[in-house]
mmCIF file of C-alpha atoms in Angstrom:
data_model
loop_
_atom_site.group_PDB
_atom_site.id
_atom_site.type_symbol
_atom_site.label_atom_id
_atom_site.label_comp_id
_atom_site.label_asym_id
_atom_site.label_seq_id
_atom_site.Cartn_x
_atom_site.Cartn_y
_atom_site.Cartn_z
ATOM 1 C CA LYS A 1 -1.736 -1.605 20.133
ATOM 2 C CA ALA A 2 -4.641 -2.590 17.946
ATOM 3 C CA GLY A 3 -4.042 -2.452 14.206
ATOM 4 C CA VAL A 4 -6.053 -0.726 11.522
ATOM 5 C CA THR A 5 -9.569 -2.094 11.398
ATOM 6 C CA GLN A 6 -11.966 -1.957 8.492
ATOM 7 C CA THR A 7 -15.651 -2.721 8.433
ATOM 8 C CA PRO A 8 -17.343 -4.517 6.894
ATOM 9 C CA ARG A 9 -14.896 -7.082 5.568
ATOM 10 C CA TYR A 10 -17.183 -8.151 2.728
ATOM 11 C CA LEU A 11 -19.981 -6.395 0.877
ATOM 12 C CA ILE A 12 -22.209 -7.329 -2.000
ATOM 13 C CA LYS A 13 -24.117 -4.558 -3.743
ATOM 14 C CA THR A 14 -25.927 -4.096 -7.035
ATOM 15 C CA ARG A 15 -25.278 -1.534 -9.735
ATOM 16 C CA GLY A 16 -26.617 1.906 -8.945
ATOM 17 C CA GLN A 17 -26.511 1.478 -5.191
ATOM 18 C CA GLN A 18 -24.202 3.354 -2.893
ATOM 19 C CA VAL A 19 -21.879 2.022 -0.226
ATOM 20 C CA THR A 20 -20.019 3.333 2.811
ATOM 21 C CA LEU A 21 -16.846 1.728 4.114
ATOM 22 C CA SER A 22 -15.341 2.460 7.494
ATOM 23 C CA CYS A 23 -11.772 2.566 8.740
ATOM 24 C CA SER A 24 -10.434 2.971 12.265
ATOM 25 C CA PRO A 25 -6.746 3.893 12.320
ATOM 26 C CA ILE A 26 -4.171 2.882 14.865
ATOM 27 C CA SER A 27 -4.557 4.936 18.017
ATOM 28 C CA GLY A 28 -2.619 8.191 17.694
ATOM 29 C CA HIS A 29 -2.385 8.078 13.917
ATOM 30 C CA ARG A 30 -3.860 11.155 12.288
ATOM 31 C CA SER A 31 -3.345 10.384 8.627
ATOM 32 C CA VAL A 32 -5.630 7.934 6.835
ATOM 33 C CA SER A 33 -5.289 6.920 3.202
ATOM 34 C CA TRP A 34 -7.551 4.817 0.999
ATOM 35 C CA TYR A 35 -6.530 2.554 -1.871
ATOM 36 C CA GLN A 36 -8.384 0.466 -4.431
ATOM 37 C CA GLN A 37 -6.868 -2.882 -5.422
ATOM 38 C CA THR A 38 -8.024 -4.732 -8.530
ATOM 39 C CA PRO A 39 -6.365 -7.487 -10.594
ATOM 40 C CA GLY A 40 -6.246 -5.268 -13.669
ATOM 41 C CA GLN A 41 -5.182 -1.922 -12.211
ATOM 42 C CA GLY A 42 -3.254 -3.027 -9.141
ATOM 43 C CA LEU A 43 -3.127 -0.729 -6.129
ATOM 44 C CA GLN A 44 -4.347 2.783 -6.794
ATOM 45 C CA PHE A 45 -4.438 5.720 -4.416
ATOM 46 C CA LEU A 46 -7.876 7.190 -3.767
ATOM 47 C CA PHE A 47 -7.325 9.930 -1.194
ATOM 48 C CA GLU A 48 -5.648 10.858 2.066
ATOM 49 C CA TYR A 49 -7.089 12.641 5.065
ATOM 50 C CA PHE A 50 -5.298 14.397 7.872
ATOM 51 C CA SER A 51 -7.013 16.239 10.713
ATOM 52 C CA GLU A 52 -10.388 15.967 8.987
ATOM 53 C CA THR A 53 -9.051 17.565 5.772
ATOM 54 C CA GLN A 54 -8.450 15.889 2.446
ATOM 55 C CA ARG A 55 -4.750 16.431 1.739
ATOM 56 C CA ASN A 56 -4.248 14.403 -1.431
ATOM 57 C CA LYS A 57 -6.559 12.933 -4.028
ATOM 58 C CA GLY A 58 -5.986 10.327 -6.680
ATOM 59 C CA ASN A 59 -7.457 10.163 -10.149
ATOM 60 C CA PHE A 60 -10.920 8.785 -9.405
ATOM 61 C CA PRO A 61 -14.337 10.144 -10.380
ATOM 62 C CA GLY A 62 -16.396 12.226 -8.008
ATOM 63 C CA ARG A 63 -18.526 9.189 -7.152
ATOM 64 C CA PHE A 64 -15.737 8.302 -4.757
ATOM 65 C CA SER A 65 -15.673 10.500 -1.682
ATOM 66 C CA GLY A 66 -14.458 10.317 1.860
ATOM 67 C CA ARG A 67 -14.339 12.065 5.153
ATOM 68 C CA GLN A 68 -12.490 11.929 8.430
ATOM 69 C CA PHE A 69 -13.879 12.511 11.881
ATOM 70 C CA SER A 70 -12.307 14.268 14.839
ATOM 71 C CA ASN A 71 -11.236 10.910 16.306
ATOM 72 C CA SER A 72 -9.364 10.174 13.019
ATOM 73 C CA ARG A 73 -11.783 7.460 11.966
ATOM 74 C CA SER A 74 -12.514 7.666 8.275
ATOM 75 C CA GLU A 75 -15.250 6.640 5.902
ATOM 76 C CA MET A 76 -15.300 6.389 2.163
ATOM 77 C CA ASN A 77 -18.439 6.448 0.081
ATOM 78 C CA VAL A 78 -19.040 5.246 -3.433
ATOM 79 C CA SER A 79 -22.260 6.345 -5.070
ATOM 80 C CA THR A 80 -23.975 4.947 -8.161
ATOM 81 C CA LEU A 81 -21.950 1.750 -8.072
ATOM 82 C CA GLU A 82 -20.634 0.277 -11.308
ATOM 83 C CA LEU A 83 -19.459 -3.252 -12.000
ATOM 84 C CA GLY A 84 -15.898 -1.940 -12.288
ATOM 85 C CA ASP A 85 -15.992 -0.761 -8.684
ATOM 86 C CA SER A 86 -15.674 -4.363 -7.538
ATOM 87 C CA ALA A 87 -12.360 -4.394 -5.696
ATOM 88 C CA LEU A 88 -10.529 -4.743 -2.424
ATOM 89 C CA TYR A 89 -10.531 -1.366 -0.672
ATOM 90 C CA LEU A 90 -7.610 -0.875 1.660
ATOM 91 C CA CYS A 91 -7.245 1.714 4.358
ATOM 92 C CA ALA A 92 -3.872 2.707 5.773
ATOM 93 C CA SER A 93 -2.933 4.931 8.684
ATOM 94 C CA SER A 94 0.287 6.778 9.283
ATOM 95 C CA PRO A 95 1.762 8.141 12.511
ATOM 96 C CA THR A 96 2.819 11.515 11.139
ATOM 97 C CA ARG A 97 1.803 13.888 8.407
ATOM 98 C CA LEU A 98 3.915 16.949 9.011
ATOM 99 C CA ARG A 99 6.063 18.565 6.342
ATOM 100 C CA GLY A 100 9.707 17.690 6.764
ATOM 101 C CA ASP A 101 9.057 14.355 8.434
ATOM 102 C CA SER A 102 11.160 11.611 7.007
ATOM 103 C CA TYR A 103 9.172 8.846 8.590
ATOM 104 C CA ASN A 104 5.929 8.130 6.781
ATOM 105 C CA GLU A 105 5.368 4.407 6.951
ATOM 106 C CA GLN A 106 1.781 3.340 6.387
ATOM 107 C CA PHE A 107 0.037 0.559 8.266
ATOM 108 C CA PHE A 108 -2.635 -1.252 6.308
ATOM 109 C CA GLY A 109 -5.904 -2.792 7.387
ATOM 110 C CA PRO A 110 -7.193 -6.130 6.066
ATOM 111 C CA GLY A 111 -9.421 -4.446 3.509
ATOM 112 C CA THR A 112 -13.075 -4.503 2.540
ATOM 113 C CA ARG A 113 -13.921 -6.700 -0.422
ATOM 114 C CA LEU A 114 -16.701 -5.070 -2.419
ATOM 115 C CA THR A 115 -18.547 -7.048 -5.063
ATOM 116 C CA VAL A 116 -20.924 -5.201 -7.385
ATOM 117 C CA LEU A 117 -23.465 -7.358 -9.199
ATOM 118 C CA ALA B 1 6.709 12.526 -10.540
ATOM 119 C CA GLN B 2 7.169 9.312 -8.632
ATOM 120 C CA SER B 3 6.801 5.766 -9.958
ATOM 121 C CA VAL B 4 8.153 2.272 -9.491
ATOM 122 C CA THR B 5 8.679 -0.552 -11.933
ATOM 123 C CA GLN B 6 8.758 -4.104 -10.713
ATOM 124 C CA LEU B 7 10.655 -5.904 -13.403
ATOM 125 C CA ASP B 8 9.154 -9.354 -12.870
ATOM 126 C CA SER B 9 5.458 -10.065 -12.511
ATOM 127 C CA HIS B 10 6.187 -13.587 -11.342
ATOM 128 C CA VAL B 11 9.221 -15.245 -9.742
ATOM 129 C CA SER B 12 9.533 -18.938 -8.954
ATOM 130 C CA VAL B 13 12.277 -20.348 -6.714
ATOM 131 C CA SER B 14 12.988 -23.623 -4.977
ATOM 132 C CA GLU B 15 12.824 -23.772 -1.209
ATOM 133 C CA GLY B 16 16.229 -22.997 0.281
ATOM 134 C CA THR B 17 17.508 -21.035 -2.736
ATOM 135 C CA PRO B 18 18.028 -17.257 -2.883
ATOM 136 C CA VAL B 19 15.233 -14.825 -3.705
ATOM 137 C CA LEU B 20 15.689 -11.694 -5.825
ATOM 138 C CA LEU B 21 12.742 -9.388 -6.547
ATOM 139 C CA ARG B 22 13.677 -6.403 -8.682
ATOM 140 C CA CYS B 23 12.421 -2.833 -8.352
ATOM 141 C CA ASN B 24 13.450 0.342 -10.139
ATOM 142 C CA TYR B 25 12.109 3.722 -9.089
ATOM 143 C CA SER B 26 11.715 7.157 -10.521
ATOM 144 C CA SER B 27 11.498 10.176 -8.266
ATOM 145 C CA SER B 28 11.998 13.879 -8.730
ATOM 146 C CA TYR B 29 13.175 14.318 -5.171
ATOM 147 C CA SER B 30 14.707 12.247 -2.382
ATOM 148 C CA PRO B 31 12.455 9.249 -2.068
ATOM 149 C CA SER B 32 11.425 6.928 0.684
ATOM 150 C CA LEU B 33 11.149 3.345 -0.514
ATOM 151 C CA PHE B 34 9.301 0.406 0.958
ATOM 152 C CA TRP B 35 8.662 -3.238 0.323
ATOM 153 C CA TYR B 36 5.329 -4.669 1.411
ATOM 154 C CA VAL B 37 4.110 -8.256 1.295
ATOM 155 C CA GLN B 38 0.529 -9.410 0.821
ATOM 156 C CA HIS B 39 -0.512 -12.948 1.585
ATOM 157 C CA PRO B 40 -3.761 -14.230 0.029
ATOM 158 C CA ASN B 41 -6.851 -12.502 1.405
ATOM 159 C CA LYS B 42 -4.759 -10.406 3.755
ATOM 160 C CA GLY B 43 -3.768 -6.761 3.998
ATOM 161 C CA LEU B 44 -0.286 -5.473 3.297
ATOM 162 C CA GLN B 45 2.528 -5.972 5.781
ATOM 163 C CA LEU B 46 5.673 -3.857 5.817
ATOM 164 C CA LEU B 47 8.843 -5.846 5.140
ATOM 165 C CA LEU B 48 11.357 -3.015 5.221
ATOM 166 C CA LYS B 49 11.845 0.670 4.489
ATOM 167 C CA TYR B 50 14.546 3.022 3.251
ATOM 168 C CA THR B 51 14.370 6.621 4.477
ATOM 169 C CA SER B 52 17.913 7.988 3.818
ATOM 170 C CA ALA B 53 19.827 6.241 6.582
ATOM 171 C CA ALA B 54 21.885 3.148 5.676
ATOM 172 C CA THR B 55 21.595 2.096 2.036
ATOM 173 C CA LEU B 56 21.435 -1.588 3.003
ATOM 174 C CA VAL B 57 18.183 -2.112 4.818
ATOM 175 C CA LYS B 58 17.308 -5.211 6.807
ATOM 176 C CA GLY B 59 13.715 -6.204 7.283
ATOM 177 C CA ILE B 60 11.620 -8.917 8.814
ATOM 178 C CA ASN B 61 11.815 -12.635 8.033
ATOM 179 C CA GLY B 62 15.380 -12.410 6.699
ATOM 180 C CA PHE B 63 14.648 -10.014 3.836
ATOM 181 C CA GLU B 64 16.901 -7.118 2.950
ATOM 182 C CA ALA B 65 17.155 -4.512 0.212
ATOM 183 C CA GLU B 66 19.862 -2.192 -1.047
ATOM 184 C CA PHE B 67 19.180 1.364 -2.173
ATOM 185 C CA LYS B 68 21.355 2.179 -5.198
ATOM 186 C CA LYS B 69 20.882 5.765 -6.268
ATOM 187 C CA SER B 70 23.119 5.459 -9.335
ATOM 188 C CA GLU B 71 20.997 2.596 -10.627
ATOM 189 C CA THR B 72 17.687 3.925 -9.215
ATOM 190 C CA SER B 73 17.086 0.446 -7.840
ATOM 191 C CA PHE B 74 15.805 -1.046 -4.615
ATOM 192 C CA HIS B 75 15.925 -4.815 -5.114
ATOM 193 C CA LEU B 76 14.634 -7.182 -2.436
ATOM 194 C CA THR B 77 16.666 -10.254 -1.527
ATOM 195 C CA LYS B 78 16.621 -13.196 0.834
ATOM 196 C CA PRO B 79 19.393 -15.787 1.081
ATOM 197 C CA SER B 80 17.132 -18.812 1.482
ATOM 198 C CA ALA B 81 13.467 -19.040 0.486
ATOM 199 C CA HIS B 82 10.908 -20.608 2.784
ATOM 200 C CA MET B 83 7.522 -21.984 1.798
ATOM 201 C CA SER B 84 5.854 -19.281 3.882
ATOM 202 C CA ASP B 85 7.447 -16.601 1.673
ATOM 203 C CA ALA B 86 5.018 -17.400 -1.148
ATOM 204 C CA ALA B 87 3.001 -14.198 -1.548
ATOM 205 C CA GLU B 88 2.638 -10.990 -3.572
ATOM 206 C CA TYR B 89 5.352 -8.380 -3.044
ATOM 207 C CA PHE B 90 4.969 -4.679 -3.707
ATOM 208 C CA CYS B 91 7.658 -2.041 -4.099
ATOM 209 C CA VAL B 92 6.488 1.427 -3.073
ATOM 210 C CA VAL B 93 7.946 4.915 -3.490
ATOM 211 C CA THR B 94 6.925 8.124 -1.811
ATOM 212 C CA LEU B 95 8.470 11.499 -1.236
ATOM 213 C CA ARG B 96 10.163 11.861 2.152
ATOM 214 C CA THR B 97 7.809 14.687 2.968
ATOM 215 C CA GLY B 98 4.767 13.176 1.335
ATOM 216 C CA ASN B 99 2.277 10.572 2.242
ATOM 217 C CA GLN B 100 0.975 9.388 -1.123
ATOM 218 C CA PHE B 101 2.252 5.941 -1.918
ATOM 219 C CA TYR B 102 3.013 4.906 -5.488
ATOM 220 C CA PHE B 103 2.824 1.139 -5.824
ATOM 221 C CA GLY B 104 4.508 -1.124 -8.300
ATOM 222 C CA THR B 105 2.389 -3.698 -10.081
ATOM 223 C CA GLY B 106 3.557 -6.441 -7.751
ATOM 224 C CA THR B 107 5.651 -9.601 -8.043
ATOM 225 C CA SER B 108 4.084 -12.930 -7.255
ATOM 226 C CA LEU B 109 6.596 -15.221 -5.560
ATOM 227 C CA THR B 110 6.134 -18.982 -5.788
ATOM 228 C CA VAL B 111 8.281 -21.270 -3.648
ATOM 229 C CA ILE B 112 8.645 -24.820 -4.929
ATOM 230 C CA PRO B 113 9.173 -27.540 -2.310
#
């Protein structure tokens, strides 16, 4: 089974631009989560999508948005980029997202490294 | 609310000696706990998970962790460190019925030859 894939792997943008990152989950996984990793803040949860609906959202400004398609692929968008948005953005997929499930391991992709100049 | 505290930001061991990476958690409800490893410029790989079965959990590459509810701890151990174990390790807590992961700040493990 192919793992979680993220494209592109590297991006360089300038302040004020916008960017779209893509994530393809493991086949059959319906839950996709996004995380931001920076040296100063560590790993922070952005949002989670399940069946095209945002189920959870972290504490990030509205410039950060996402969506999920019917095939479970997900995109996240960052508008009006700031220098502080430079980070590794990780996507993770999970096999289940039903209440009462005790099994909720997440499988991570390699990440997209975004540099804002 | 859920959170984890990784008690050491950096651990250094000699090759062949035991590894201990400490993690304490806080959770309002029954938690699931995970340890992930991240090698440089790579994504996160699951080492092991606790989801209410046995309290002593065995993972990949000889790692194991013990869930101690009374101490709210989930420390990661390995009897003998290998050079390839050098990486960043993250302790993670989530609710059993939830899918939002709460990461610790990470422990950087250095293995000295």
